Every structure is written in C-alpha cells, then in structure tokens.
XYZ file of N, CA and C in Angstrom:
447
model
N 123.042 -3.404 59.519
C 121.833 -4.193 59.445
C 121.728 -4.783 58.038
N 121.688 -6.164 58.167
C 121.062 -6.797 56.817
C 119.985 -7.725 56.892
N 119.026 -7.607 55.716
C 117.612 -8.535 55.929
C 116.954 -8.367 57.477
N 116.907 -9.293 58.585
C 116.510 -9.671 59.735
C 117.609 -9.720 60.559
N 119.249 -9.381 60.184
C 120.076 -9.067 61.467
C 120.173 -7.581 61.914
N 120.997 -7.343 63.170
C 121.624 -6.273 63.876
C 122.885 -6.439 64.237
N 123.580 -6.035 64.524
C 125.188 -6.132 65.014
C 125.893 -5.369 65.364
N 126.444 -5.111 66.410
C 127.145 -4.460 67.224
C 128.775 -5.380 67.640
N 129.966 -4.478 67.395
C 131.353 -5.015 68.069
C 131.824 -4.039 68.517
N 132.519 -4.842 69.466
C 133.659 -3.794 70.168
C 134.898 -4.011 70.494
N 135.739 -3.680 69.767
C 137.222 -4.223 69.627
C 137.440 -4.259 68.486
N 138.725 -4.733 67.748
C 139.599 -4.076 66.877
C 139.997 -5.064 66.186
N 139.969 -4.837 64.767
C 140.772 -6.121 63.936
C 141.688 -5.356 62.885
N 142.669 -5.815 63.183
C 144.106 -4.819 62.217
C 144.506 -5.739 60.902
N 145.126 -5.413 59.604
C 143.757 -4.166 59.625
C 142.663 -4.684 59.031
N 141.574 -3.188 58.977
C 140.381 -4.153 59.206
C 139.593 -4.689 57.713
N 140.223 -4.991 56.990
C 140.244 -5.616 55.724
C 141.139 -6.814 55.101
N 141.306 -7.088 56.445
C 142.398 -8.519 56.662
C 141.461 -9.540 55.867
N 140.376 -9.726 56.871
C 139.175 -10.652 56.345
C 138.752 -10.412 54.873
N 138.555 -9.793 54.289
C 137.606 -9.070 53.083
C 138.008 -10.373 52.119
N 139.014 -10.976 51.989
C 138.792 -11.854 50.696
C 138.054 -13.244 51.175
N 137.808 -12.949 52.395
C 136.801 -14.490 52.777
C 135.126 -14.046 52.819
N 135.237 -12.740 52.454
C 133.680 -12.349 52.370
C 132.987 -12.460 51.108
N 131.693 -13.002 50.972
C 131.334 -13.496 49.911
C 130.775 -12.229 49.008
N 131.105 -12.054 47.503
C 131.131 -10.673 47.126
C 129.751 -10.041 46.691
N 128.812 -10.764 47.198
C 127.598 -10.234 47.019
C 127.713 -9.054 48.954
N 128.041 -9.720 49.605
C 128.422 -8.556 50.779
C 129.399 -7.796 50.719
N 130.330 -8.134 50.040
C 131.493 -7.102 49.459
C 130.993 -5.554 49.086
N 129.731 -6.087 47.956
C 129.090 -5.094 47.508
C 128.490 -3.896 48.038
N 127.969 -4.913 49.482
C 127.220 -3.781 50.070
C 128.197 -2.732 51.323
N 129.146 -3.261 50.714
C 130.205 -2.136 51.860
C 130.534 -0.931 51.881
N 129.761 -0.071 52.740
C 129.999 1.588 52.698
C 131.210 2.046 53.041
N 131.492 1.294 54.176
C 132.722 2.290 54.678
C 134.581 1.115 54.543
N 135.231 1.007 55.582
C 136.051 0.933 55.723
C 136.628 0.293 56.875
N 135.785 0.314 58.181
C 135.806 0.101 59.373
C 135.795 -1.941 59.625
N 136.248 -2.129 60.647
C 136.402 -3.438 60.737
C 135.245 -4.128 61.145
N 134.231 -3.431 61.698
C 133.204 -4.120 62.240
C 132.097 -4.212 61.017
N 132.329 -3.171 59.899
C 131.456 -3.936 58.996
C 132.317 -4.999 58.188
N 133.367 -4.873 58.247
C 133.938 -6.498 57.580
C 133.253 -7.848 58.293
N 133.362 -7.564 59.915
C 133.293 -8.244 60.462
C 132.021 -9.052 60.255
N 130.874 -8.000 60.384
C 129.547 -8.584 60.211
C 128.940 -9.071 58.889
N 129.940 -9.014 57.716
C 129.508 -9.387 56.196
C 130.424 -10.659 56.288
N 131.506 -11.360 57.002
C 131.787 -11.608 57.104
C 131.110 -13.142 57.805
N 130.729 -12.653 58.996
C 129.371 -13.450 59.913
C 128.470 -13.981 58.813
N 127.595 -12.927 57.794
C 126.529 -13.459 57.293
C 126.973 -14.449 56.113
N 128.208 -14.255 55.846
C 128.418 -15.144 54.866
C 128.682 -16.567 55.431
N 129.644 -16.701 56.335
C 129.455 -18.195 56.739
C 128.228 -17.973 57.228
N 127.569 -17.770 58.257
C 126.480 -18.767 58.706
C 125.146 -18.904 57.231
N 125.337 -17.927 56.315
C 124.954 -18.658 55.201
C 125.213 -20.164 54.520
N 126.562 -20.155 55.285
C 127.066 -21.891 53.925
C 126.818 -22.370 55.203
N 127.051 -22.423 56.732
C 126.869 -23.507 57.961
C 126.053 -23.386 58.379
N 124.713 -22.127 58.798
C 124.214 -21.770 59.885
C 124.598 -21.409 60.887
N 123.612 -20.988 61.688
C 124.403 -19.674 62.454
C 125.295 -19.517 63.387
N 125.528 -21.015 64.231
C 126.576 -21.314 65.320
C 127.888 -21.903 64.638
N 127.973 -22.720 63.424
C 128.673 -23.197 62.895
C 130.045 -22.193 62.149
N 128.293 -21.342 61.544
C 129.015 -19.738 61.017
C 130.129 -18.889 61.682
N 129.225 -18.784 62.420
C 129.927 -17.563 63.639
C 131.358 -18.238 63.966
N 131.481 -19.774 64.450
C 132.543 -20.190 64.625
C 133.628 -20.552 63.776
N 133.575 -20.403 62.040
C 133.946 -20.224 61.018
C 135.008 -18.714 60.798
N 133.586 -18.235 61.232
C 134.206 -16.198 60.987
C 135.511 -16.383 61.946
N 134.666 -16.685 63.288
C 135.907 -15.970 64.226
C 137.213 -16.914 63.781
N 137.373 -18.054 63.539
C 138.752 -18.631 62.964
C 139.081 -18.105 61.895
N 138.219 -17.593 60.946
C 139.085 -17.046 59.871
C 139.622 -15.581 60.354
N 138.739 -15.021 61.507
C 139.314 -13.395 62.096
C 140.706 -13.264 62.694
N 140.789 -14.813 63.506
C 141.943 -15.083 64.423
C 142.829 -15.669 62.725
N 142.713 -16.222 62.242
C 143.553 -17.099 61.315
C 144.281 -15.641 60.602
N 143.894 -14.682 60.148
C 144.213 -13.425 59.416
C 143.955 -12.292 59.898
N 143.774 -11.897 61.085
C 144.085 -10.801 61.431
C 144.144 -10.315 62.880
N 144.697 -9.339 63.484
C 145.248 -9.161 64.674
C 144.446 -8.213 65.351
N 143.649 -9.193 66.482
C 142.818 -9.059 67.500
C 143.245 -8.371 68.236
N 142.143 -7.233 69.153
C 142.090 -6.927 70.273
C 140.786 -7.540 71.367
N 139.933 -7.739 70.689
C 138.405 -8.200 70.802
C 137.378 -8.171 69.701
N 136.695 -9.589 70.197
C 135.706 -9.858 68.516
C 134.398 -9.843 69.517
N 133.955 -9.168 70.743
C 133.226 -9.015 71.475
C 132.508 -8.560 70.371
N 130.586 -9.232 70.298
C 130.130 -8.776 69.270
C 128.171 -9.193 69.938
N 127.515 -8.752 69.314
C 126.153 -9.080 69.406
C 125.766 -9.102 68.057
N 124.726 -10.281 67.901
C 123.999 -10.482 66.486
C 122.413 -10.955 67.004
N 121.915 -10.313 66.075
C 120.515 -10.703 66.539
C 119.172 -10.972 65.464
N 118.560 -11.697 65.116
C 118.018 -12.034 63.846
C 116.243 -12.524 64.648
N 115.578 -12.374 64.220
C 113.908 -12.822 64.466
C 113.889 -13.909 65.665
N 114.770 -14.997 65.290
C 114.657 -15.799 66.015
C 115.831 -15.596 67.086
N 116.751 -15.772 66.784
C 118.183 -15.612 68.202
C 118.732 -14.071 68.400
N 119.436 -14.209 69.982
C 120.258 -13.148 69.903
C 121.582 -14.533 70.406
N 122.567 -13.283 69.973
C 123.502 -14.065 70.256
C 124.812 -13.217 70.616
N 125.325 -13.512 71.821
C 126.157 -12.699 72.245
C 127.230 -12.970 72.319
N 128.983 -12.758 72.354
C 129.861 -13.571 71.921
C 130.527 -12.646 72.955
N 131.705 -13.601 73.717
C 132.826 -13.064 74.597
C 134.014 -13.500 74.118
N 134.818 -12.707 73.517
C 136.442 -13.514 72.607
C 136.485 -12.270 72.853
N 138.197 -12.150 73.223
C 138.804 -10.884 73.458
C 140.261 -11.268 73.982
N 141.312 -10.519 73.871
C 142.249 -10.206 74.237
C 142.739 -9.777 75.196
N 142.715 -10.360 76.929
C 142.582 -9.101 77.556
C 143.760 -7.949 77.733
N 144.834 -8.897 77.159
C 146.232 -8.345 77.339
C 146.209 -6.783 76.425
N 145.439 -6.874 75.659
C 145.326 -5.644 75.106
C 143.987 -4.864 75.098
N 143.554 -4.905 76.212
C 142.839 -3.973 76.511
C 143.797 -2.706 76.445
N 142.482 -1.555 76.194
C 143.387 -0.062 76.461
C 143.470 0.433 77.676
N 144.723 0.975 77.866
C 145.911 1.404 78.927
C 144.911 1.951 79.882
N 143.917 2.712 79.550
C 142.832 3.591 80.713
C 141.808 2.475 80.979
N 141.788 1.270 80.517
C 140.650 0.652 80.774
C 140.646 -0.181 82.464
N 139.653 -0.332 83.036
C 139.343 -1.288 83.722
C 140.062 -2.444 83.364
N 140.457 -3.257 84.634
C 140.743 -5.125 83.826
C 139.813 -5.591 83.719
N 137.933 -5.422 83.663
C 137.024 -5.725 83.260
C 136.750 -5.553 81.997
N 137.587 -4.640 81.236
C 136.950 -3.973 80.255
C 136.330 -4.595 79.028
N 136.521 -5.947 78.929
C 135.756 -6.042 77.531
C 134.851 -7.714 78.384
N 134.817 -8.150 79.637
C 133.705 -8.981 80.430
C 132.750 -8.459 79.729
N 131.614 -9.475 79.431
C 130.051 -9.313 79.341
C 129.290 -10.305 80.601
N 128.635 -9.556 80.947
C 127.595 -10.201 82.296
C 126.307 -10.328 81.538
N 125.510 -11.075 81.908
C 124.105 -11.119 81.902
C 123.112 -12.020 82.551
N 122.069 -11.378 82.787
C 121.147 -12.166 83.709
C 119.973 -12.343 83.243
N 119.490 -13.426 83.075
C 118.165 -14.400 82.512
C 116.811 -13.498 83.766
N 115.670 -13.315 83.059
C 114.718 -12.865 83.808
C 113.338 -13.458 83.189
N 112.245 -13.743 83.733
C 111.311 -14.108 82.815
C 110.917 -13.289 81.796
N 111.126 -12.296 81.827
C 110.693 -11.443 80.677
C 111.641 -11.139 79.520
N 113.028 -11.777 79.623
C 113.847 -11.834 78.719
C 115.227 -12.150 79.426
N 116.308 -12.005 78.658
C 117.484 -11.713 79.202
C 118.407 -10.870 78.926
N 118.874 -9.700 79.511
C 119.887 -9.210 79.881
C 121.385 -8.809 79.622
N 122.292 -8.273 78.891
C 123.679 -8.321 78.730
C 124.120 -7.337 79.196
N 125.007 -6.860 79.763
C 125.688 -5.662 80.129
C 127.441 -6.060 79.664
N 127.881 -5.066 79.804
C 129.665 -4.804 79.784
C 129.961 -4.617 80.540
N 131.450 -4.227 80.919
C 131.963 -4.143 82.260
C 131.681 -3.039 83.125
N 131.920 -3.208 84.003
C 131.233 -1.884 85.154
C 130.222 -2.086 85.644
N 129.685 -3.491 85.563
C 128.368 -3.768 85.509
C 128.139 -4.893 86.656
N 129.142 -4.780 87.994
C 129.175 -5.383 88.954
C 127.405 -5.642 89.451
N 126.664 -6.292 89.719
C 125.456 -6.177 90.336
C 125.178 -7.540 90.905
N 124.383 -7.823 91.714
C 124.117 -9.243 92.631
C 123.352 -9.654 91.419
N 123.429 -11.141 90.819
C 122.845 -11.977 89.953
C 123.170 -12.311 88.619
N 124.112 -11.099 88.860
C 124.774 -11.380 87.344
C 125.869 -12.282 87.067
N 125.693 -12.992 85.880
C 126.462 -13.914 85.560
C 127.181 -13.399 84.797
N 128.621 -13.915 84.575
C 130.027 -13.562 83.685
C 129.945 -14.236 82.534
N 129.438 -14.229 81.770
C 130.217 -15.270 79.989
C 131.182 -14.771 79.740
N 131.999 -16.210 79.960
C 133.539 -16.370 79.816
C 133.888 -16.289 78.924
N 134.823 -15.757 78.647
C 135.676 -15.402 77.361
C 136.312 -16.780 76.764
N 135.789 -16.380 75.575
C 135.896 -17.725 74.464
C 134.205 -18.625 74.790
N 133.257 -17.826 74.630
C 131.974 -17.960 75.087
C 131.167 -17.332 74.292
N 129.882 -17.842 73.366
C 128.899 -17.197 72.912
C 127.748 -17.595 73.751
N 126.848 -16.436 74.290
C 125.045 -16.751 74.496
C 124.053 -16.935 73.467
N 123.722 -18.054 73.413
C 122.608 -17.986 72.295
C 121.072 -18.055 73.024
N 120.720 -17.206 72.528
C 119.264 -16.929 73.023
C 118.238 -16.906 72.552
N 117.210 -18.027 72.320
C 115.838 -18.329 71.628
C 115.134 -17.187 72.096
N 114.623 -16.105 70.953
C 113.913 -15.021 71.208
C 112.347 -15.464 71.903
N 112.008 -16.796 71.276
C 110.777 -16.813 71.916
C 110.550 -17.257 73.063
N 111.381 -18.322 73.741
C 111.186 -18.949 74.865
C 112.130 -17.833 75.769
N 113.332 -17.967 75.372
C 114.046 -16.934 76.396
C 115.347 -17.661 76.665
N 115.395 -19.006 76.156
C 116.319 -20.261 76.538
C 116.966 -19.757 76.462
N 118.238 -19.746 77.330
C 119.700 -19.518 76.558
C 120.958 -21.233 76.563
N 121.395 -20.946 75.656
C 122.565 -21.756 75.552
C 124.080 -21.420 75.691
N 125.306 -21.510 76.394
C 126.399 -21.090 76.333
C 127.157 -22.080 75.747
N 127.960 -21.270 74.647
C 128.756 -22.267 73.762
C 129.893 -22.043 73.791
N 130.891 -23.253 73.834
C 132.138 -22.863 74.075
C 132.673 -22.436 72.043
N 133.514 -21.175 72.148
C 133.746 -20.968 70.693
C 135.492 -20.656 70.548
C-alpha cells in the first residue's frame, strides 16, 4: 500500500529485481523486502506518476515484458477513484498442478458494484477478461472500461 493505492499479483517475474533500475528511487526507498510483486507495484506507481494511470500501467508492463521473465503480471490496483484489474499471463507456464484456467479472471458488473473472481469461478453471468486485458472501473459510477494492454 502506498498513499491511496492497494495491490495485489499473482505470478512471477524472474528475477524479481529485473525491473528495479526503472523504479524511481524515491520508491526504491521504500522497499522492505525482496519479492517481485513489490518491485512490481513501485514500479506501477512510478510510471503512472510521469503518464497517468492507464498510460502507466501500460509503460510498467513493457518494461516487465522488455526485462524480465514472465509467468503472469495478473495484478489488481485500486486507488479512491479506480479499480483496475489486469489479465497478462503466460498460460504456457502455468504450474504443472494447475487448472488450464488457472490464471483467467471473470467478473460480473452488478448495480451495486462489480465483481472479479479467478479461476474456478465457472458461474452463469460471468464474463472472461481476456488475457492481454485490463478492467478499469470508475469507483463511483461503477462504469467499467476494457482495455486492450
């Protein structure tokens, strides 16, 4: 968590300090551990700092793919105003016990918000965001947008 985001990934970037010299070193700073998903997300806040936040995000993930070796950049970010949900993944390397669903995100729009699940998450109404796909979702209205990334 930084300022007004949240973030959650799932999947793997080898290794996971591939990225670190494209992170801007005021987030450098704040790095506890070691793990790829906080590269990942200091990473996020720094571009959509210089582009904003769709521009950003689509910045990160080329510099993730440009330098380092993916399994999935399956990720959620979420700030006051958007959530935003991202489907990029690998499926060829999913792990050996997994489902061939395993890194799909579904979700379904409701008036009272909308929805994401992961795989296993077969249910009548649910929609698939396709891989190589972010949801962007206006917290207040509920809009969503699907972007090709």
């Amino acid at each position: 968590m930084y300022g007004d985001y949240s973030f959650i990934h799932n999947g793997s970037i080898f290794p996971p300090d591939a990225i670190a010299p494209f992170i801007d070193p005021k987030f450098n700073a704040l790095l506890v551990g070691e793990t790829d998903s906080e590269h990942y997300f200091y990473l996020l806040l720094t571009e959509i700092e210089k582009l904003g936040l769709v521009a950003g995000f689509k910045s990160a993930l080329a510099i993730i793919k440009e330098h380092g070796d993916t399994t999935s950049l399956n990720c959620m970010l979420m700030n006051r105003d958007y959530f935003l949900t991202v489907s990029e993944h690998d499926t060829a390397r999913k792990p050996d016990w997994a489902p061939d669903d395993y890194y799909e995100i579904k979700y379904l729009p409701t008036p009272e918000g909308v929805l994401f699940a992961s795989s296993g998450w077969n249910q009548p109404g649910w929609m698939t965001l396709d891989n190589h796909h972010a949801a962007l979702v206006n917290r207040s209205s509920f809009e969503i947008e699907v972007i090709a990334i």
